[in-house]
XYZ file of C-alpha atoms in Angstrom:
400
model
C 91.488 176.484 101.834
C 94.880 175.414 100.175
C 95.397 173.487 103.713
C 92.288 171.803 103.374
C 92.435 169.667 100.249
C 96.108 168.748 101.019
C 94.547 166.966 103.945
C 91.406 165.459 101.880
C 94.225 164.237 99.483
C 96.039 162.668 102.052
C 93.170 160.713 103.971
C 92.294 159.563 100.138
C 95.553 158.078 99.612
C 95.060 156.596 102.879
C 91.749 155.088 102.574
C 93.060 153.785 99.095
C 95.940 151.830 100.888
C 93.223 150.126 103.348
C 90.713 149.230 100.197
C 93.683 147.727 98.845
C 95.341 145.603 102.205
C 91.726 144.504 102.450
C 91.221 143.199 99.194
C 94.806 141.237 99.390
C 94.093 139.575 102.058
C 90.522 138.813 100.642
C 91.963 136.913 98.326
C 94.204 135.061 100.193
C 91.474 133.917 102.563
C 89.900 132.802 98.854
C 92.151 130.256 97.579
C 92.170 128.756 101.536
C 89.655 126.760 102.725
C 89.474 127.785 107.038
C 90.458 131.068 106.184
C 93.662 130.589 105.707
C 94.324 127.651 107.635
C 96.434 125.254 105.340
C 94.381 122.237 103.540
C 95.307 119.184 105.627
C 93.179 116.313 103.664
C 94.362 113.493 102.329
C 94.998 113.267 98.569
C 92.732 110.500 98.332
C 91.361 108.030 101.005
C 91.045 104.097 99.679
C 88.310 102.224 101.429
C 88.985 98.627 101.460
C 85.677 96.697 102.046
C 85.505 93.062 102.957
C 81.585 92.164 103.818
C 80.456 88.731 104.835
C 81.345 86.428 102.502
C 82.878 83.293 103.234
C 86.080 83.871 102.588
C 87.535 84.851 105.852
C 90.646 83.149 105.797
C 91.839 84.579 102.380
C 90.311 88.338 103.032
C 92.804 88.330 106.369
C 95.331 87.224 104.012
C 94.428 89.964 101.358
C 94.848 92.245 104.687
C 98.113 91.282 105.352
C 99.620 91.718 102.278
C 98.150 95.359 101.832
C 100.229 95.953 105.255
C 103.726 93.891 103.832
C 103.099 96.761 101.095
C 102.928 99.394 103.251
C 105.780 98.187 104.772
C 107.638 97.728 101.908
C 106.987 101.424 100.830
C 107.686 102.415 104.117
C 104.206 104.658 104.420
C 100.884 105.054 102.572
C 102.626 107.945 100.933
C 99.984 110.578 100.725
C 96.810 108.394 100.973
C 95.017 106.802 103.933
C 93.799 103.234 103.694
C 90.438 102.126 105.363
C 89.311 98.750 106.347
C 86.234 97.957 106.671
C 86.128 94.102 107.121
C 82.959 91.385 108.807
C 83.525 90.216 111.741
C 80.071 87.957 110.827
C 77.004 88.111 109.045
C 75.916 91.433 110.793
C 78.971 93.289 112.547
C 81.977 94.443 111.118
C 85.636 96.267 112.039
C 86.295 99.386 110.732
C 90.518 100.178 111.081
C 93.025 102.866 109.165
C 96.295 100.881 108.125
C 98.915 103.410 109.859
C 102.800 102.947 109.546
C 105.241 103.454 112.428
C 108.960 102.508 112.745
C 108.749 100.225 110.657
C 105.660 98.283 110.770
C 102.069 98.563 109.340
C 99.648 98.945 112.276
C 96.062 99.069 112.195
C 94.335 101.771 114.462
C 90.895 101.076 115.045
C 88.244 103.214 114.080
C 84.796 102.055 114.940
C 82.587 98.156 115.521
C 80.372 98.599 112.930
C 77.318 96.555 114.624
C 73.909 95.209 112.935
C 74.659 95.865 109.966
C 71.768 94.624 107.582
C 72.879 93.317 104.295
C 70.257 91.295 104.056
C 69.302 90.121 100.124
C 65.776 90.928 100.681
C 65.923 94.732 101.975
C 68.451 95.900 99.661
C 67.106 99.209 100.903
C 68.308 98.409 104.350
C 71.884 97.597 102.915
C 71.777 100.874 100.942
C 71.267 102.814 104.258
C 74.299 100.610 106.194
C 76.761 101.233 103.237
C 75.602 104.912 103.325
C 76.808 104.886 107.071
C 79.944 103.698 106.165
C 80.902 106.028 103.695
C 79.782 108.986 105.638
C 82.304 107.573 108.804
C 85.012 107.253 106.237
C 84.542 110.972 104.998
C 84.238 112.210 109.051
C 87.192 110.269 109.688
C 89.573 110.093 106.980
C 88.752 113.153 104.592
C 90.610 113.521 101.797
C 90.271 115.161 98.168
C 89.102 112.667 96.423
C 88.142 108.552 97.269
C 88.222 104.904 95.838
C 87.358 101.925 96.736
C 88.353 98.121 96.246
C 85.670 95.296 96.942
C 87.061 91.682 97.889
C 84.147 88.933 98.175
C 82.332 86.751 95.714
C 80.470 87.970 93.044
C 78.335 87.287 89.518
C 78.337 90.490 87.702
C 74.988 91.923 86.706
C 72.904 89.047 88.020
C 70.621 90.105 91.011
C 70.974 89.905 94.410
C 69.032 86.592 96.043
C 68.141 85.528 92.604
C 67.035 81.771 93.331
C 69.723 78.894 91.672
C 66.796 77.062 90.487
C 65.646 79.711 87.672
C 69.160 79.621 86.150
C 70.747 76.953 84.287
C 74.174 76.101 86.003
C 76.601 73.678 84.760
C 77.185 71.467 88.614
C 73.731 71.825 89.180
C 74.121 74.078 92.425
C 77.141 76.807 92.951
C 75.887 78.942 89.926
C 75.670 82.548 89.574
C 73.403 83.859 92.691
C 74.729 87.040 94.099
C 75.872 90.694 92.646
C 78.425 90.641 95.399
C 79.005 89.365 98.918
C 78.192 85.671 100.107
C 77.961 82.695 98.161
C 74.565 81.905 98.817
C 71.458 84.368 99.250
C 71.720 85.865 102.487
C 74.175 88.920 103.023
C 74.000 90.214 99.561
C 74.976 93.231 98.069
C 73.344 94.847 94.793
C 75.283 96.438 93.052
C 71.840 99.341 93.444
C 72.270 99.620 97.223
C 75.745 100.310 96.585
C 75.715 102.941 93.563
C 72.546 104.713 95.653
C 75.116 104.781 98.926
C 77.489 106.444 96.954
C 75.693 109.295 95.812
C 73.685 110.044 98.682
C 77.084 110.132 100.627
C 78.726 112.178 97.260
C 81.000 110.418 96.504
C 82.556 109.937 93.636
C 85.451 107.016 93.150
C 88.565 107.529 91.542
C 88.114 103.784 91.180
C 86.173 101.346 91.825
C 88.155 98.017 91.904
C 85.568 94.260 92.731
C 88.193 91.556 93.758
C 85.331 89.329 92.793
C 84.687 86.927 89.977
C 82.974 88.202 86.394
C 82.890 91.604 87.503
C 84.948 93.178 84.688
C 81.115 92.785 83.000
C 79.609 95.901 80.564
C 76.030 95.231 81.778
C 77.836 95.836 85.509
C 80.172 98.712 84.285
C 77.439 100.187 82.882
C 75.797 100.550 86.034
C 78.903 102.074 87.688
C 79.631 104.671 84.948
C 78.387 107.740 86.942
C 80.243 107.045 90.580
C 83.469 106.221 89.264
C 86.218 107.019 86.745
C 87.675 103.441 86.375
C 86.636 100.404 86.838
C 88.546 97.080 87.662
C 87.798 94.159 87.526
C 87.933 90.878 86.456
C 86.139 89.402 83.650
C 86.617 85.680 83.965
C 86.048 83.753 88.046
C 89.010 84.673 90.572
C 91.263 82.416 92.311
C 90.387 82.694 95.909
C 93.651 84.073 97.017
C 92.329 87.129 95.134
C 94.183 90.506 93.869
C 97.858 89.635 95.232
C 97.994 93.023 97.291
C 102.060 92.912 97.706
C 102.466 93.608 94.081
C 99.739 95.855 93.362
C 99.390 98.316 95.822
C 101.773 100.757 94.789
C 100.220 100.770 91.738
C 97.025 101.559 92.720
C 97.994 104.229 95.444
C 99.321 105.720 92.404
C 97.227 104.769 90.186
C 99.340 103.271 87.627
C 96.737 100.996 86.151
C 98.961 99.758 83.243
C 101.413 98.170 86.245
C 98.004 97.143 88.065
C 96.646 94.954 85.480
C 100.305 93.344 84.564
C 101.583 92.609 87.573
C 98.146 91.264 88.793
C 98.480 88.859 85.765
C 102.288 88.608 86.253
C 101.869 86.920 89.414
C 98.968 84.284 88.520
C 101.263 83.497 85.324
C 104.729 82.466 87.432
C 102.525 80.977 89.876
C 101.671 77.159 89.964
C 98.067 78.528 89.225
C 98.377 80.323 86.332
C 94.879 81.386 85.415
C 93.741 85.385 85.501
C 92.636 88.632 83.591
C 91.874 91.801 84.511
C 90.998 94.877 82.773
C 90.898 99.001 83.654
C 87.710 100.770 81.825
C 87.167 104.267 81.804
C 84.051 104.992 82.092
C 83.883 108.646 80.895
C 83.499 106.649 77.030
C 80.732 104.237 78.608
C 77.748 105.876 76.715
C 79.460 106.229 73.870
C 79.829 102.468 73.290
C 76.840 102.068 73.849
C 75.333 104.625 71.536
C 77.559 102.864 69.420
C 76.459 99.146 70.221
C 73.068 100.421 69.458
C 73.507 101.554 66.175
C 75.096 98.927 65.111
C 72.500 96.278 65.983
C 69.864 98.689 64.372
C 71.857 98.636 60.456
C 72.896 95.635 60.860
C 70.442 91.965 61.560
C 73.623 90.260 61.669
C 74.947 86.820 60.687
C 73.707 84.173 62.704
C 76.461 82.954 64.517
C 76.874 79.939 67.388
C 77.109 81.111 70.607
C 79.912 78.435 70.699
C 82.436 80.176 68.425
C 82.097 82.779 70.937
C 85.026 83.553 73.489
C 83.304 82.292 76.626
C 84.149 83.437 80.306
C 82.438 81.151 82.217
C 81.951 77.553 83.276
C 77.869 76.874 83.105
C 76.275 74.437 81.181
C 74.543 76.843 79.156
C 76.811 80.049 79.114
C 75.981 83.600 80.402
C 79.592 85.755 79.899
C 81.291 86.314 76.350
C 83.786 88.833 75.377
C 82.039 91.519 74.059
C 84.073 92.504 70.872
C 84.497 88.829 70.242
C 81.382 88.789 69.906
C 80.117 92.427 68.037
C 83.442 91.419 65.314
C 81.282 87.468 64.902
C 77.534 88.325 64.935
C 78.285 91.770 62.737
C 81.511 90.816 60.387
C 80.454 93.765 58.005
C 79.257 96.578 59.697
C 80.384 99.658 58.925
C 80.451 100.842 62.690
C 83.303 98.359 63.547
C 86.454 100.566 63.337
C 84.051 102.831 65.124
C 83.413 100.127 67.695
C 87.226 99.450 67.890
C 88.363 102.814 68.246
C 85.753 103.523 71.269
C 86.618 100.009 72.390
C 90.306 101.535 72.237
C 89.426 104.426 74.924
C 87.012 102.596 77.406
C 89.666 99.452 78.099
C 92.654 101.338 78.521
C 94.678 98.381 80.168
C 94.292 94.906 80.286
C 96.130 91.627 80.317
C 95.163 87.544 80.480
C 97.118 84.520 80.484
C 96.829 81.682 77.961
C 93.800 80.334 80.128
C 91.063 81.724 82.401
C 89.726 80.029 85.362
C 86.369 78.317 85.956
C 85.031 77.051 88.979
C 83.578 74.596 87.011
C 85.070 71.117 88.060
C 85.352 69.197 84.634
C 87.321 72.007 82.935
C 89.436 74.603 85.450
C 90.390 76.328 82.683
C 89.150 78.216 79.278
C 91.899 78.927 76.795
C 91.856 82.840 75.920
C 91.460 83.057 71.630
C 89.891 86.813 72.375
C 90.340 89.515 75.117
C 89.149 92.651 75.119
C 88.671 92.797 78.441
C 85.000 92.855 79.246
C 82.279 89.899 79.054
C 78.900 90.519 77.566
C 75.303 88.511 78.965
C 73.402 90.125 75.367
C 72.691 87.794 74.289
C 73.091 85.101 76.608
C 72.629 80.993 75.710
C 71.275 81.058 79.685
C 67.869 81.084 79.008
C 67.056 81.522 82.612
C 68.679 84.501 82.499
C 67.477 86.481 80.036
C 64.886 87.548 81.711
C 66.758 88.880 84.409
C 68.855 90.434 81.192
C 66.570 92.407 79.599
C 65.835 94.431 82.907
C 69.639 95.838 82.766
C 69.813 98.884 81.949
C 72.657 98.515 78.984
C 70.324 96.137 78.174
C 67.707 98.203 77.489
C 70.076 101.636 75.964
C 71.023 98.755 73.281
C 67.973 97.637 71.820
């Protein structure tokens, strides 16, 4: 009988050790994806998207500058960089920028055919973008993603809009697109890009629009649920675009202060000293909308000539004004101004501007900067043709 008890005790100890070892193994498996295999994904994949825009020579220079920056850095670090560049109106090429033997080259991933970026059918545009995003996730899997887009751009104004419905400075070439080309064809709506990101289960660390007038609250408000930060210019952007040789490292490091300062310094020290850039933190955008609505609800405001408010475009009937300058000049006695300023300081985390900003208006290529919060608004606007379109934006609906 005594021998049986000892045997049972020994068996119990053995069983306890086996269970303990199994528990340790299970814990180890839980801490590593793929059954204990090392996670080899990049920390971040950055997508450089260059849709057809008519800026082919400038885009080619942008890519050259990016490659030069990578060579100088000795590689892309913990990031991977995928470039999607339009070849023509319906075809594009997807490549990965890779560093080897002290130079940066391109590995062709795919020739993307029959992309349907047509302003008449934004559902097809969204599907084309979704296919691109899903392929990027497959060929360059990462723990996080960001996107930089180089093209024309005019903020929230819808793709395919007829220019005759708006008042422009010269009678042609005014705002008529979301982003993409300078004509009604091949334009892409923000809704298409946002839908594609959501359907691809992508939330970007940042969306960087290297395009005119995109740092606009009506635009940023639409992007608040698919990115943490929104980077762009509130004014027109010179055709050269972002000086990637100077700003790529800061983008990869998420050093937004250096992104803005290096971007503006490049132009400030050039023979074309006109530039502005800001970085918006989307986390506080809803709070900003609520505050603006409360200001408008509690205070009727003063009658102020819009010509006294800082403008960002050169159209005869202005569409884009400085958001903070407008609020301060129209509601100077509002008890919520301090609240507004506090939230704005949390929304616009970095900004920089030259003394004057660029406008494509031939008669005055620059606009003096007397106030600069980093974000424009079209609510209100002096452009009667834009008003019906403005009233359809989510920002307008949520702040009126």
